[in-house]
Amino acid sequence: QTISFDRPDEKMVYFDLDVSDAEGIGTVEVVASGNGERSSYKVELDVVNTNPVSTVSKELILEANATQALDFETFGVTGTNTATVEFSTLPSMDFTGRMQYLIQYPHGCVEQVTSSAFPQLYLADIFDLTFDKKQEIDVNIKKAVEKLGHFQTPNGGMSYWMGQNTANDWGTSYAGHFMIEAQKKGYVLPLTFMNNWLKYQQEAARSWRPSYRIYHSDLAQAYRLYTLALAGHADLASMNRLREFNEISNDAKWRLAAAYALAGQKEAATKIANTANIEFTAKNGDYYTYGSVDRNRAMAMETMILTGNTQYREQAEYIAKQLSSNRWMSTQTTAYSLLAMAKMVEVSGGKDIGLSFTTNGTGKEDISSKKAIAQRNLKIK
């Protein structure tokens, strides 16, 4: 552009930049010349694509000893594409796509941080993963463990947002649940985290009283008792008190039954589960537990696995269909659905995988694994 000056002055000039083919850090150089002089200045601009991440999935069933070709094309901004092939002997559930949604989600609160990392604890148990993928998962889990430590309040609970002083009822149990499972997988927790968290949960469990006015108060108490039992500190007195609550909800029954099962009280667990049903319905106040019908169904499925109830297979089929669909699921519903499916695979397992595949006619790779699912990244031309 050309501008003129008849005296020393400042003028503003605007340029439109086409960034449709750019992403990340770009450099713009501004050059000004006049009256025999020349000056330039470089500035870095961060180009962020405002469109959401989009995915396309294709699915096919491969019979034994069969060969099949699958064509795919990239789409979107060049250089941002990735492709993954997943082989599974389990019902289709788009484990990879749902997991990627959790990992890429802009996490900030205690529930979202937990949801992002929770299912990753079990990926190595059910997936045949490359070394690089295992390392990536390990880093993700360690970061989540460290970050969640900063959510702990002085009284041992977990705040919803980092820096708050008030403990969040459900978030404390959910994050603590993840930390217990992470510790069992060999991850090191912040030094005083578990002792302080246990003290908070034990005090909250003892001081809880039945309420007909607070939505899902009984489910929150049942989940709290579940986490204590999982940590090896079952509070049977509080469990019995909740069991005697005349208005205990169906969702709370399933969670309480799981607590009894973890405490070694299988007979009591089965009796409670037998009074519950699988007609899960939406209720007012689901937001109190960041839940949904599908999240509660996944929790009930976990209880069925713990109590040896074979109905878990029917629930697994339903949950797998929901995961493989295109419908939106919240972070916690997604995380707990994946968690329940992973628990199911740990118990009942899946058939071994044995196959060979090539990409673009070259680079044959053989996969022979005892795991139920194998995942490989594909090179994009």
mmCIF file of C-alpha atoms in Angstrom:
data_model
loop_
_atom_site.group_PDB
_atom_site.id
_atom_site.type_symbol
_atom_site.label_atom_id
_atom_site.label_comp_id
_atom_site.label_asym_id
_atom_site.label_seq_id
_atom_site.Cartn_x
_atom_site.Cartn_y
_atom_site.Cartn_z
ATOM 1 C CA GLN A 1 0.000 0.000 0.000
ATOM 2 C CA THR A 2 1.080 3.581 -0.598
ATOM 3 C CA ILE A 3 0.651 6.426 1.854
ATOM 4 C CA SER A 4 1.851 10.045 1.599
ATOM 5 C CA PHE A 5 3.188 12.493 4.199
ATOM 6 C CA ASP A 6 3.590 16.257 3.793
ATOM 7 C CA ARG A 7 4.981 16.613 7.317
ATOM 8 C CA PRO A 8 6.209 14.355 10.164
ATOM 9 C CA ASP A 9 3.177 12.339 11.240
ATOM 10 C CA GLU A 10 1.729 8.881 12.004
ATOM 11 C CA LYS A 11 -0.779 7.000 9.881
ATOM 12 C CA MET A 12 -2.437 3.607 10.295
ATOM 13 C CA VAL A 13 -2.476 1.104 7.432
ATOM 14 C CA TYR A 14 -4.470 -2.131 7.496
ATOM 15 C CA PHE A 15 -3.703 -5.354 5.658
ATOM 16 C CA ASP A 16 -5.881 -8.435 5.281
ATOM 17 C CA LEU A 17 -3.947 -11.669 5.793
ATOM 18 C CA ASP A 18 -5.048 -14.974 4.301
ATOM 19 C CA VAL A 19 -4.332 -17.603 6.973
ATOM 20 C CA SER A 20 -6.536 -20.365 5.562
ATOM 21 C CA ASP A 21 -3.474 -22.521 4.830
ATOM 22 C CA ALA A 22 -1.549 -21.613 7.967
ATOM 23 C CA GLU A 23 -1.672 -22.840 11.541
ATOM 24 C CA GLY A 24 0.584 -22.367 14.528
ATOM 25 C CA ILE A 25 3.201 -19.614 14.750
ATOM 26 C CA GLY A 26 3.602 -17.595 11.556
ATOM 27 C CA THR A 27 5.927 -14.697 10.784
ATOM 28 C CA VAL A 28 4.832 -11.513 9.034
ATOM 29 C CA GLU A 29 7.433 -9.056 7.769
ATOM 30 C CA VAL A 30 6.421 -5.422 7.352
ATOM 31 C CA VAL A 31 8.623 -3.436 4.952
ATOM 32 C CA ALA A 32 8.391 0.335 4.611
ATOM 33 C CA SER A 33 10.371 2.375 2.080
ATOM 34 C CA GLY A 34 10.375 5.994 1.020
ATOM 35 C CA ASN A 35 12.652 8.855 0.079
ATOM 36 C CA GLY A 36 15.515 6.419 -0.465
ATOM 37 C CA GLU A 37 15.187 4.829 2.965
ATOM 38 C CA ARG A 38 14.029 1.290 3.813
ATOM 39 C CA SER A 39 12.989 -0.305 7.094
ATOM 40 C CA SER A 40 11.544 -3.700 7.995
ATOM 41 C CA TYR A 41 10.045 -5.339 11.051
ATOM 42 C CA LYS A 42 9.131 -8.977 11.680
ATOM 43 C CA VAL A 43 6.335 -10.002 14.009
ATOM 44 C CA GLU A 44 5.158 -13.479 15.014
ATOM 45 C CA LEU A 45 1.446 -14.214 14.895
ATOM 46 C CA ASP A 46 -0.238 -17.223 16.467
ATOM 47 C CA VAL A 47 -2.736 -18.619 13.971
ATOM 48 C CA VAL A 48 -5.486 -20.667 15.609
ATOM 49 C CA ASN A 49 -8.104 -22.506 13.583
ATOM 50 C CA THR A 50 -11.460 -21.546 15.082
ATOM 51 C CA ASN A 51 -13.212 -24.591 13.652
ATOM 52 C CA PRO A 52 -13.701 -27.564 15.982
ATOM 53 C CA VAL A 53 -11.745 -30.761 15.414
ATOM 54 C CA SER A 54 -13.661 -32.956 12.969
ATOM 55 C CA THR A 55 -13.388 -36.694 12.532
ATOM 56 C CA VAL A 56 -14.687 -39.223 10.046
ATOM 57 C CA SER A 57 -14.753 -42.923 10.852
ATOM 58 C CA LYS A 58 -15.330 -45.967 8.675
ATOM 59 C CA GLU A 59 -16.237 -49.375 9.990
ATOM 60 C CA LEU A 60 -16.180 -52.847 8.477
ATOM 61 C CA ILE A 61 -16.368 -56.426 9.689
ATOM 62 C CA LEU A 62 -13.572 -58.720 8.593
ATOM 63 C CA GLU A 63 -14.233 -62.446 8.590
ATOM 64 C CA ALA A 64 -11.519 -64.958 9.479
ATOM 65 C CA ASN A 65 -8.864 -65.446 6.767
ATOM 66 C CA ALA A 66 -10.450 -62.700 4.660
ATOM 67 C CA THR A 67 -8.800 -59.757 2.905
ATOM 68 C CA GLN A 68 -10.389 -56.369 2.455
ATOM 69 C CA ALA A 69 -9.358 -52.895 1.295
ATOM 70 C CA LEU A 70 -10.446 -49.703 3.003
ATOM 71 C CA ASP A 71 -10.053 -46.378 1.187
ATOM 72 C CA PHE A 72 -9.854 -43.065 3.004
ATOM 73 C CA GLU A 73 -9.097 -39.462 2.092
ATOM 74 C CA THR A 74 -7.920 -36.632 4.295
ATOM 75 C CA PHE A 75 -9.964 -33.468 4.708
ATOM 76 C CA GLY A 76 -9.641 -30.103 6.376
ATOM 77 C CA VAL A 77 -6.544 -27.923 6.614
ATOM 78 C CA THR A 78 -3.452 -29.475 5.063
ATOM 79 C CA GLY A 79 -0.889 -30.489 7.639
ATOM 80 C CA THR A 80 -3.384 -30.958 10.464
ATOM 81 C CA ASN A 81 -4.577 -34.407 9.409
ATOM 82 C CA THR A 82 -4.017 -37.650 11.271
ATOM 83 C CA ALA A 83 -5.288 -41.155 10.602
ATOM 84 C CA THR A 84 -5.540 -44.185 12.855
ATOM 85 C CA VAL A 85 -6.585 -47.750 12.166
ATOM 86 C CA GLU A 86 -8.075 -49.784 14.988
ATOM 87 C CA PHE A 87 -8.577 -53.549 15.010
ATOM 88 C CA SER A 88 -10.865 -55.062 17.620
ATOM 89 C CA THR A 89 -12.404 -58.401 18.520
ATOM 90 C CA LEU A 90 -14.960 -56.538 20.638
ATOM 91 C CA PRO A 91 -18.186 -54.836 19.531
ATOM 92 C CA SER A 92 -17.493 -51.537 17.780
ATOM 93 C CA MET A 93 -17.371 -48.664 20.264
ATOM 94 C CA ASP A 94 -15.060 -46.046 18.701
ATOM 95 C CA PHE A 95 -12.771 -46.217 21.729
ATOM 96 C CA THR A 96 -10.101 -44.214 19.916
ATOM 97 C CA GLY A 97 -12.403 -41.397 18.808
ATOM 98 C CA ARG A 98 -14.039 -40.972 22.207
ATOM 99 C CA MET A 99 -10.670 -41.115 23.948
ATOM 100 C CA GLN A 100 -9.281 -38.453 21.624
ATOM 101 C CA TYR A 101 -12.264 -36.221 22.428
ATOM 102 C CA LEU A 102 -11.361 -36.391 26.122
ATOM 103 C CA ILE A 103 -7.655 -35.769 25.521
ATOM 104 C CA GLN A 104 -8.238 -32.757 23.248
ATOM 105 C CA TYR A 105 -10.953 -31.201 25.428
ATOM 106 C CA PRO A 106 -9.863 -27.831 26.917
ATOM 107 C CA HIS A 107 -9.810 -29.136 30.477
ATOM 108 C CA GLY A 108 -9.857 -26.828 33.466
ATOM 109 C CA CYS A 109 -12.101 -28.058 36.278
ATOM 110 C CA VAL A 110 -11.505 -31.073 38.502
ATOM 111 C CA GLU A 111 -14.129 -33.163 36.688
ATOM 112 C CA GLN A 112 -12.695 -32.519 33.224
ATOM 113 C CA VAL A 113 -9.076 -33.102 34.258
ATOM 114 C CA THR A 114 -10.110 -36.405 35.823
ATOM 115 C CA SER A 115 -12.241 -37.466 32.855
ATOM 116 C CA SER A 116 -9.365 -36.834 30.453
ATOM 117 C CA ALA A 117 -6.967 -39.159 32.247
ATOM 118 C CA PHE A 118 -9.180 -41.798 33.857
ATOM 119 C CA PRO A 119 -9.754 -44.166 30.896
ATOM 120 C CA GLN A 120 -6.096 -43.889 29.903
ATOM 121 C CA LEU A 121 -5.207 -45.919 33.004
ATOM 122 C CA TYR A 122 -6.621 -49.022 31.312
ATOM 123 C CA LEU A 123 -5.546 -48.543 27.703
ATOM 124 C CA ALA A 124 -2.364 -50.594 28.056
ATOM 125 C CA ASP A 125 -4.394 -53.454 29.571
ATOM 126 C CA ILE A 126 -6.775 -53.818 26.629
ATOM 127 C CA PHE A 127 -4.894 -52.210 23.711
ATOM 128 C CA ASP A 128 -1.901 -53.494 21.807
ATOM 129 C CA LEU A 129 -0.035 -50.161 21.805
ATOM 130 C CA THR A 130 3.205 -48.975 20.278
ATOM 131 C CA PHE A 131 6.024 -47.926 22.614
ATOM 132 C CA ASP A 132 5.542 -44.250 21.695
ATOM 133 C CA LYS A 133 1.823 -44.431 22.464
ATOM 134 C CA LYS A 134 2.504 -46.031 25.850
ATOM 135 C CA GLN A 135 4.949 -43.240 26.656
ATOM 136 C CA GLU A 136 2.420 -40.600 25.629
ATOM 137 C CA ILE A 137 -0.259 -42.135 27.857
ATOM 138 C CA ASP A 138 2.179 -42.373 30.761
ATOM 139 C CA VAL A 139 2.999 -38.666 30.464
ATOM 140 C CA ASN A 140 -0.701 -37.738 30.292
ATOM 141 C CA ILE A 141 -1.503 -39.671 33.474
ATOM 142 C CA LYS A 142 1.459 -38.244 35.395
ATOM 143 C CA LYS A 143 0.439 -34.709 34.420
ATOM 144 C CA ALA A 144 -3.136 -35.339 35.583
ATOM 145 C CA VAL A 145 -1.971 -36.769 38.923
ATOM 146 C CA GLU A 146 0.237 -33.740 39.512
ATOM 147 C CA LYS A 147 -2.441 -31.259 38.441
ATOM 148 C CA LEU A 148 -5.162 -32.820 40.580
ATOM 149 C CA GLY A 149 -2.912 -32.473 43.608
ATOM 150 C CA HIS A 150 -3.267 -28.696 43.231
ATOM 151 C CA PHE A 151 -7.072 -28.949 43.530
ATOM 152 C CA GLN A 152 -6.903 -30.298 47.088
ATOM 153 C CA THR A 153 -8.241 -27.909 49.706
ATOM 154 C CA PRO A 154 -6.756 -27.523 53.225
ATOM 155 C CA ASN A 155 -9.391 -29.903 54.649
ATOM 156 C CA GLY A 156 -8.462 -32.662 52.179
ATOM 157 C CA GLY A 157 -11.363 -32.276 49.753
ATOM 158 C CA MET A 158 -11.130 -31.271 46.097
ATOM 159 C CA SER A 159 -12.305 -27.918 44.787
ATOM 160 C CA TYR A 160 -14.138 -27.601 41.472
ATOM 161 C CA TRP A 161 -11.706 -24.948 40.211
ATOM 162 C CA MET A 162 -8.072 -24.756 41.199
ATOM 163 C CA GLY A 163 -7.512 -22.220 43.974
ATOM 164 C CA GLN A 164 -10.998 -22.403 45.477
ATOM 165 C CA ASN A 165 -11.250 -23.194 49.188
ATOM 166 C CA THR A 166 -14.585 -25.031 49.098
ATOM 167 C CA ALA A 167 -14.577 -28.775 48.447
ATOM 168 C CA ASN A 168 -16.818 -30.104 45.690
ATOM 169 C CA ASP A 169 -18.851 -33.108 46.812
ATOM 170 C CA TRP A 170 -18.849 -35.236 43.672
ATOM 171 C CA GLY A 171 -15.541 -33.940 42.346
ATOM 172 C CA THR A 172 -13.776 -35.073 45.527
ATOM 173 C CA SER A 173 -15.003 -38.645 45.095
ATOM 174 C CA TYR A 174 -14.443 -38.739 41.327
ATOM 175 C CA ALA A 175 -10.898 -37.357 41.428
ATOM 176 C CA GLY A 176 -10.080 -39.499 44.463
ATOM 177 C CA HIS A 177 -11.376 -42.571 42.624
ATOM 178 C CA PHE A 178 -8.945 -41.848 39.785
ATOM 179 C CA MET A 179 -6.049 -41.257 42.180
ATOM 180 C CA ILE A 180 -6.670 -44.582 43.949
ATOM 181 C CA GLU A 181 -6.707 -46.459 40.649
ATOM 182 C CA ALA A 182 -3.601 -44.584 39.469
ATOM 183 C CA GLN A 183 -1.769 -45.505 42.665
ATOM 184 C CA LYS A 184 -2.710 -49.158 42.141
ATOM 185 C CA LYS A 185 -1.203 -48.917 38.651
ATOM 186 C CA GLY A 186 2.093 -47.752 40.158
ATOM 187 C CA TYR A 187 1.809 -43.978 39.846
ATOM 188 C CA VAL A 188 3.163 -41.886 42.712
ATOM 189 C CA LEU A 189 0.689 -39.452 44.271
ATOM 190 C CA PRO A 190 1.571 -36.111 45.884
ATOM 191 C CA LEU A 191 3.071 -36.810 49.317
ATOM 192 C CA THR A 192 0.177 -36.022 51.659
ATOM 193 C CA PHE A 193 -2.677 -36.300 49.171
ATOM 194 C CA MET A 194 -4.131 -39.685 50.094
ATOM 195 C CA ASN A 195 -4.040 -39.265 53.885
ATOM 196 C CA ASN A 196 -5.732 -35.876 53.698
ATOM 197 C CA TRP A 197 -8.270 -37.082 51.135
ATOM 198 C CA LEU A 198 -9.169 -40.115 53.265
ATOM 199 C CA LYS A 199 -9.714 -37.945 56.342
ATOM 200 C CA TYR A 200 -12.067 -35.692 54.379
ATOM 201 C CA GLN A 201 -14.048 -38.599 52.903
ATOM 202 C CA GLN A 202 -14.340 -40.384 56.241
ATOM 203 C CA GLU A 203 -15.594 -37.261 57.995
ATOM 204 C CA ALA A 204 -18.042 -36.477 55.174
ATOM 205 C CA ALA A 205 -19.357 -40.060 55.212
ATOM 206 C CA ARG A 206 -19.932 -40.044 58.973
ATOM 207 C CA SER A 207 -21.633 -36.648 59.006
ATOM 208 C CA TRP A 208 -23.961 -37.372 56.051
ATOM 209 C CA ARG A 209 -27.667 -37.505 56.816
ATOM 210 C CA PRO A 210 -30.504 -38.596 54.495
ATOM 211 C CA SER A 211 -32.140 -35.693 52.706
ATOM 212 C CA TYR A 212 -35.383 -35.652 50.748
ATOM 213 C CA ARG A 213 -34.674 -32.174 49.455
ATOM 214 C CA ILE A 214 -31.169 -32.403 47.991
ATOM 215 C CA TYR A 215 -31.117 -34.130 44.614
ATOM 216 C CA HIS A 216 -28.754 -37.119 44.369
ATOM 217 C CA SER A 217 -27.441 -36.656 47.909
ATOM 218 C CA ASP A 218 -27.741 -40.429 48.383
ATOM 219 C CA LEU A 219 -25.852 -41.163 45.142
ATOM 220 C CA ALA A 220 -23.049 -38.817 46.205
ATOM 221 C CA GLN A 221 -22.861 -40.605 49.576
ATOM 222 C CA ALA A 222 -22.891 -44.022 47.888
ATOM 223 C CA TYR A 223 -20.043 -42.980 45.603
ATOM 224 C CA ARG A 224 -18.105 -41.609 48.586
ATOM 225 C CA LEU A 225 -18.514 -44.942 50.374
ATOM 226 C CA TYR A 226 -17.460 -46.769 47.208
ATOM 227 C CA THR A 227 -14.204 -44.806 47.052
ATOM 228 C CA LEU A 228 -13.465 -45.507 50.715
ATOM 229 C CA ALA A 229 -14.021 -49.236 50.157
ATOM 230 C CA LEU A 230 -11.826 -49.111 47.053
ATOM 231 C CA ALA A 231 -9.081 -47.482 49.126
ATOM 232 C CA GLY A 232 -9.315 -50.276 51.706
ATOM 233 C CA HIS A 233 -11.103 -48.150 54.316
ATOM 234 C CA ALA A 234 -14.708 -49.343 54.038
ATOM 235 C CA ASP A 235 -17.098 -47.544 56.410
ATOM 236 C CA LEU A 236 -19.628 -50.310 57.074
ATOM 237 C CA ALA A 237 -21.569 -48.262 59.622
ATOM 238 C CA SER A 238 -22.217 -45.482 57.105
ATOM 239 C CA MET A 239 -22.949 -48.054 54.396
ATOM 240 C CA ASN A 240 -25.578 -49.721 56.582
ATOM 241 C CA ARG A 241 -27.110 -46.341 57.409
ATOM 242 C CA LEU A 242 -27.514 -45.506 53.724
ATOM 243 C CA ARG A 243 -28.877 -48.974 53.025
ATOM 244 C CA GLU A 244 -31.662 -48.371 55.549
ATOM 245 C CA PHE A 245 -32.688 -45.067 53.909
ATOM 246 C CA ASN A 246 -36.261 -45.723 52.718
ATOM 247 C CA GLU A 247 -36.039 -43.336 49.769
ATOM 248 C CA ILE A 248 -32.678 -44.493 48.419
ATOM 249 C CA SER A 249 -32.609 -44.001 44.642
ATOM 250 C CA ASN A 250 -32.055 -46.695 42.054
ATOM 251 C CA ASP A 251 -28.713 -45.182 40.996
ATOM 252 C CA ALA A 252 -27.520 -45.033 44.611
ATOM 253 C CA LYS A 253 -28.463 -48.696 45.120
ATOM 254 C CA TRP A 254 -26.157 -49.771 42.301
ATOM 255 C CA ARG A 255 -23.268 -47.711 43.650
ATOM 256 C CA LEU A 256 -23.815 -48.850 47.235
ATOM 257 C CA ALA A 257 -23.881 -52.479 46.092
ATOM 258 C CA ALA A 258 -20.474 -51.914 44.501
ATOM 259 C CA ALA A 259 -19.172 -50.535 47.804
ATOM 260 C CA TYR A 260 -20.322 -53.664 49.641
ATOM 261 C CA ALA A 261 -18.733 -55.871 46.975
ATOM 262 C CA LEU A 262 -15.398 -54.077 47.345
ATOM 263 C CA ALA A 263 -15.662 -54.452 51.124
ATOM 264 C CA GLY A 264 -15.951 -58.212 50.710
ATOM 265 C CA GLN A 265 -19.665 -58.251 51.595
ATOM 266 C CA LYS A 266 -20.778 -60.046 48.399
ATOM 267 C CA GLU A 267 -24.044 -61.347 49.877
ATOM 268 C CA ALA A 268 -25.146 -57.865 50.961
ATOM 269 C CA ALA A 269 -24.016 -56.461 47.611
ATOM 270 C CA THR A 270 -26.142 -58.961 45.702
ATOM 271 C CA LYS A 271 -29.196 -58.340 47.883
ATOM 272 C CA ILE A 272 -29.021 -54.586 47.287
ATOM 273 C CA ALA A 273 -28.411 -55.005 43.551
ATOM 274 C CA ASN A 274 -31.434 -57.322 43.326
ATOM 275 C CA THR A 275 -33.659 -54.492 44.596
ATOM 276 C CA ALA A 276 -32.379 -52.173 41.845
ATOM 277 C CA ASN A 277 -33.475 -52.159 38.216
ATOM 278 C CA ILE A 278 -31.939 -51.329 34.839
ATOM 279 C CA GLU A 279 -34.638 -48.837 33.837
ATOM 280 C CA PHE A 280 -32.369 -45.807 34.053
ATOM 281 C CA THR A 281 -34.217 -42.513 33.649
ATOM 282 C CA ALA A 282 -33.213 -38.850 33.662
ATOM 283 C CA LYS A 283 -33.933 -36.996 36.884
ATOM 284 C CA ASN A 284 -33.847 -33.432 38.078
ATOM 285 C CA GLY A 285 -30.493 -32.493 39.522
ATOM 286 C CA ASP A 286 -28.254 -34.692 37.372
ATOM 287 C CA TYR A 287 -25.946 -31.672 37.225
ATOM 288 C CA TYR A 288 -25.184 -32.191 40.940
ATOM 289 C CA THR A 289 -23.180 -35.302 40.021
ATOM 290 C CA TYR A 290 -22.226 -34.132 36.488
ATOM 291 C CA GLY A 291 -24.035 -37.247 35.365
ATOM 292 C CA SER A 292 -26.528 -38.596 32.890
ATOM 293 C CA VAL A 293 -28.585 -41.711 32.280
ATOM 294 C CA ASP A 294 -25.708 -43.278 30.342
ATOM 295 C CA ARG A 295 -23.134 -42.408 33.017
ATOM 296 C CA ASN A 296 -25.313 -44.040 35.682
ATOM 297 C CA ARG A 297 -25.829 -47.060 33.440
ATOM 298 C CA ALA A 298 -22.048 -47.435 33.083
ATOM 299 C CA MET A 299 -21.684 -47.250 36.868
ATOM 300 C CA ALA A 300 -24.337 -49.944 37.274
ATOM 301 C CA MET A 301 -22.553 -52.100 34.713
ATOM 302 C CA GLU A 302 -19.392 -51.886 36.811
ATOM 303 C CA THR A 303 -21.405 -53.090 39.818
ATOM 304 C CA MET A 304 -22.761 -56.014 37.793
ATOM 305 C CA ILE A 305 -19.192 -57.012 36.956
ATOM 306 C CA LEU A 306 -18.169 -56.805 40.630
ATOM 307 C CA THR A 307 -21.139 -58.908 41.772
ATOM 308 C CA GLY A 308 -20.949 -61.462 38.964
ATOM 309 C CA ASN A 309 -24.273 -60.403 37.432
ATOM 310 C CA THR A 310 -24.197 -61.544 33.785
ATOM 311 C CA GLN A 311 -26.571 -58.722 32.821
ATOM 312 C CA TYR A 312 -23.422 -56.648 32.357
ATOM 313 C CA ARG A 313 -23.141 -58.123 28.843
ATOM 314 C CA GLU A 314 -26.440 -56.544 27.779
ATOM 315 C CA GLN A 315 -25.395 -53.218 29.261
ATOM 316 C CA ALA A 316 -22.016 -53.475 27.512
ATOM 317 C CA GLU A 317 -23.735 -53.913 24.139
ATOM 318 C CA TYR A 318 -25.890 -50.849 24.772
ATOM 319 C CA ILE A 319 -22.971 -48.707 25.954
ATOM 320 C CA ALA A 320 -20.835 -49.821 22.990
ATOM 321 C CA LYS A 321 -23.580 -48.666 20.602
ATOM 322 C CA GLN A 322 -23.753 -45.283 22.313
ATOM 323 C CA LEU A 323 -19.979 -44.862 22.127
ATOM 324 C CA SER A 324 -19.884 -45.778 18.432
ATOM 325 C CA SER A 325 -22.713 -43.390 17.560
ATOM 326 C CA ASN A 326 -22.288 -39.753 16.564
ATOM 327 C CA ARG A 327 -24.300 -38.431 19.491
ATOM 328 C CA TRP A 328 -22.690 -35.988 21.900
ATOM 329 C CA MET A 329 -21.688 -37.291 25.327
ATOM 330 C CA SER A 330 -20.424 -35.235 28.257
ATOM 331 C CA THR A 331 -16.850 -35.663 29.443
ATOM 332 C CA GLN A 332 -17.860 -37.693 32.499
ATOM 333 C CA THR A 333 -20.353 -39.856 30.617
ATOM 334 C CA THR A 334 -17.699 -40.560 27.989
ATOM 335 C CA ALA A 335 -15.025 -41.292 30.582
ATOM 336 C CA TYR A 336 -17.132 -43.609 32.735
ATOM 337 C CA SER A 337 -18.524 -45.447 29.705
ATOM 338 C CA LEU A 338 -14.976 -46.139 28.515
ATOM 339 C CA LEU A 339 -13.990 -47.072 32.066
ATOM 340 C CA ALA A 340 -16.833 -49.593 32.365
ATOM 341 C CA MET A 341 -15.986 -51.161 28.999
ATOM 342 C CA ALA A 342 -12.331 -51.440 30.022
ATOM 343 C CA LYS A 343 -13.345 -53.152 33.272
ATOM 344 C CA MET A 344 -15.474 -55.571 31.273
ATOM 345 C CA VAL A 345 -12.541 -56.467 29.019
ATOM 346 C CA GLU A 346 -10.314 -56.998 32.069
ATOM 347 C CA VAL A 347 -12.799 -59.515 33.476
ATOM 348 C CA SER A 348 -14.143 -61.321 30.420
ATOM 349 C CA GLY A 349 -11.365 -60.488 27.985
ATOM 350 C CA GLY A 350 -11.582 -60.572 24.205
ATOM 351 C CA LYS A 351 -10.281 -62.844 21.514
ATOM 352 C CA ASP A 352 -6.629 -62.581 20.484
ATOM 353 C CA ILE A 353 -5.747 -60.518 17.425
ATOM 354 C CA GLY A 354 -3.699 -61.933 14.556
ATOM 355 C CA LEU A 355 -3.518 -60.062 11.247
ATOM 356 C CA SER A 356 -1.379 -58.307 8.660
ATOM 357 C CA PHE A 357 -2.036 -54.994 6.944
ATOM 358 C CA THR A 358 -0.357 -52.701 4.446
ATOM 359 C CA THR A 359 -0.730 -48.987 3.829
ATOM 360 C CA ASN A 360 -0.811 -47.782 0.210
ATOM 361 C CA GLY A 361 0.322 -51.218 -0.898
ATOM 362 C CA THR A 362 3.614 -51.090 0.993
ATOM 363 C CA GLY A 363 4.984 -51.358 4.519
ATOM 364 C CA LYS A 364 3.394 -54.625 5.589
ATOM 365 C CA GLU A 365 2.927 -54.888 9.356
ATOM 366 C CA ASP A 366 2.013 -58.010 11.309
ATOM 367 C CA ILE A 367 0.030 -57.789 14.537
ATOM 368 C CA SER A 368 -0.162 -60.732 16.912
ATOM 369 C CA SER A 369 -1.477 -59.803 20.335
ATOM 370 C CA LYS A 370 -3.238 -61.239 23.364
ATOM 371 C CA LYS A 371 -5.019 -57.888 23.744
ATOM 372 C CA ALA A 372 -8.547 -57.312 22.441
ATOM 373 C CA ILE A 373 -7.791 -54.087 20.570
ATOM 374 C CA ALA A 374 -4.830 -52.990 18.460
ATOM 375 C CA GLN A 375 -4.258 -49.449 17.241
ATOM 376 C CA ARG A 376 -1.766 -48.098 14.731
ATOM 377 C CA ASN A 377 -1.188 -44.614 13.333
ATOM 378 C CA LEU A 378 -1.120 -44.310 9.543
ATOM 379 C CA LYS A 379 1.207 -42.081 7.559
ATOM 380 C CA ILE A 380 -0.447 -39.209 5.724
ATOM 381 C CA LYS A 381 0.982 -38.338 2.315
#
